[in-house]
Amino acid sequence: MTSSTPLNALATARIAPSQPNDRGEPAGTLQRLARTLNASGLASHDLGRLGEEFACRVLADRGWRIVDRNWRSRYGELDIVALDTDDVLVFVEVKTRRGHAHGTPQEAVTLHKQIAMRRASTLWMRERRPGMRRLRYDVIAIEVRPQDRDTQRLPAFTHVEGAL
């Protein structure tokens, strides 16, 4: 992706609030995570951690296999490394926000972050999957909206495939 192409202008996929779980887990698992995400007074660090957990759950429900989480290098952290249903290795950056005061979650993935993510993923592949050639970079944007606190709705979940 070039620096002139905003992430929010790319094709996105949204999750339906009532999407069934293919693994036979209780249907309320995402609802329980959503309730925790919607809780007032949640620290920013905890919001981000729970957003990543929510994203992992949605990806796993879609048949993805989570390979690694929160992998750190000198270039930064890779939030999620997963294999999608076509066995493509996907590096996923998750951004969780309470509102748009600082822009959309997608806008938080700056050019600097994109470069750092590519560098970190190169190190990860050298260490963990040296022969892997099919890969992609995605962004998952999670927006916790104030009105969701009372309705117990799932946060807005936008998955931008091939974002970087």
GROMACS .gro file of N, CA, C and O in nm, residues 6-15 62 106 139-141 143 157-163:
model
   92
    6PRO      N    1  -0.543   0.573   0.180
    6PRO     CA    2  -0.586   0.552   0.318
    6PRO      C    3  -0.647   0.414   0.335
    6PRO      O    4  -0.715   0.363   0.246
    7LEU      N    5  -0.621   0.353   0.449
    7LEU     CA    6  -0.671   0.219   0.475
    7LEU      C    7  -0.822   0.213   0.469
    7LEU      O    8  -0.878   0.115   0.422
    8ASN      N    9  -0.888   0.318   0.517
    8ASN     CA   10  -1.034   0.311   0.522
    8ASN      C   11  -1.097   0.322   0.383
    8ASN      O   12  -1.217   0.308   0.369
    9ALA      N   13  -1.018   0.345   0.279
    9ALA     CA   14  -1.071   0.351   0.143
    9ALA      C   15  -1.065   0.214   0.075
    9ALA      O   16  -1.120   0.196  -0.032
   10LEU      N   17  -1.000   0.117   0.137
   10LEU     CA   18  -0.986  -0.015   0.078
   10LEU      C   19  -1.109  -0.101   0.105
   10LEU      O   20  -1.188  -0.072   0.195
   11ALA      N   21  -1.123  -0.208   0.029
   11ALA     CA   22  -1.235  -0.301   0.050
   11ALA      C   23  -1.226  -0.361   0.189
   11ALA      O   24  -1.118  -0.395   0.236
   12THR      N   25  -1.338  -0.370   0.255
   12THR     CA   26  -1.340  -0.423   0.390
   12THR      C   27  -1.446  -0.530   0.404
   12THR      O   28  -1.537  -0.540   0.323
   13ALA      N   29  -1.431  -0.610   0.508
   13ALA     CA   30  -1.532  -0.711   0.541
   13ALA      C   31  -1.578  -0.684   0.683
   13ALA      O   32  -1.496  -0.659   0.770
   14ARG      N   33  -1.705  -0.687   0.706
   14ARG     CA   34  -1.758  -0.664   0.840
   14ARG      C   35  -1.814  -0.794   0.895
   14ARG      O   36  -1.865  -0.877   0.822
   15ILE      N   37  -1.809  -0.807   1.026
   15ILE     CA   38  -1.862  -0.926   1.092
   15ILE      C   39  -2.008  -0.901   1.128
   15ILE      O   40  -2.043  -0.793   1.173
   62ARG      N   41  -1.376  -1.807   1.188
   62ARG     CA   42  -1.380  -1.812   1.042
   62ARG      C   43  -1.292  -1.924   0.986
   62ARG      O   44  -1.276  -1.935   0.865
  106GLN      N   45  -0.818   0.252   1.155
  106GLN     CA   46  -0.737   0.230   1.035
  106GLN      C   47  -0.634   0.341   1.016
  106GLN      O   48  -0.523   0.315   0.971
  139VAL      N   49  -0.531  -0.547   0.829
  139VAL     CA   50  -0.559  -0.462   0.945
  139VAL      C   51  -0.701  -0.493   0.991
  139VAL      O   52  -0.793  -0.503   0.910
  140ILE      N   53  -0.715  -0.510   1.122
  140ILE     CA   54  -0.847  -0.525   1.181
  140ILE      C   55  -0.872  -0.403   1.268
  140ILE      O   56  -0.791  -0.372   1.356
  141ALA      N   57  -0.980  -0.334   1.239
  141ALA     CA   58  -1.019  -0.215   1.314
  141ALA      C   59  -1.142  -0.248   1.397
  141ALA      O   60  -1.243  -0.295   1.345
  143GLU      N   61  -1.407  -0.082   1.669
  143GLU     CA   62  -1.456   0.043   1.728
  143GLU      C   63  -1.559   0.011   1.835
  143GLU      O   64  -1.663  -0.047   1.807
  157PHE      N   65  -1.652  -0.413   1.373
  157PHE     CA   66  -1.534  -0.492   1.339
  157PHE      C   67  -1.512  -0.483   1.189
  157PHE      O   68  -1.595  -0.528   1.110
  158THR      N   69  -1.401  -0.423   1.147
  158THR     CA   70  -1.371  -0.408   1.006
  158THR      C   71  -1.239  -0.479   0.977
  158THR      O   72  -1.139  -0.450   1.041
  159HIS      N   73  -1.241  -0.571   0.882
  159HIS     CA   74  -1.122  -0.647   0.845
  159HIS      C   75  -1.079  -0.600   0.706
  159HIS      O   76  -1.149  -0.624   0.609
  160VAL      N   77  -0.965  -0.532   0.699
  160VAL     CA   78  -0.911  -0.484   0.572
  160VAL      C   79  -0.805  -0.584   0.527
  160VAL      O   80  -0.697  -0.589   0.584
  161GLU      N   81  -0.839  -0.663   0.426
  161GLU     CA   82  -0.745  -0.762   0.375
  161GLU      C   83  -0.649  -0.699   0.274
  161GLU      O   84  -0.689  -0.617   0.193
  162GLY      N   85  -0.521  -0.737   0.283
  162GLY     CA   86  -0.421  -0.684   0.191
  162GLY      C   87  -0.400  -0.535   0.208
  162GLY      O   88  -0.380  -0.462   0.113
  163ALA      N   89  -0.403  -0.490   0.332
  163ALA     CA   90  -0.398  -0.346   0.360
  163ALA      C   91  -0.261  -0.284   0.337
  163ALA      O   92  -0.251  -0.167   0.303
   0.00000   0.00000   0.00000
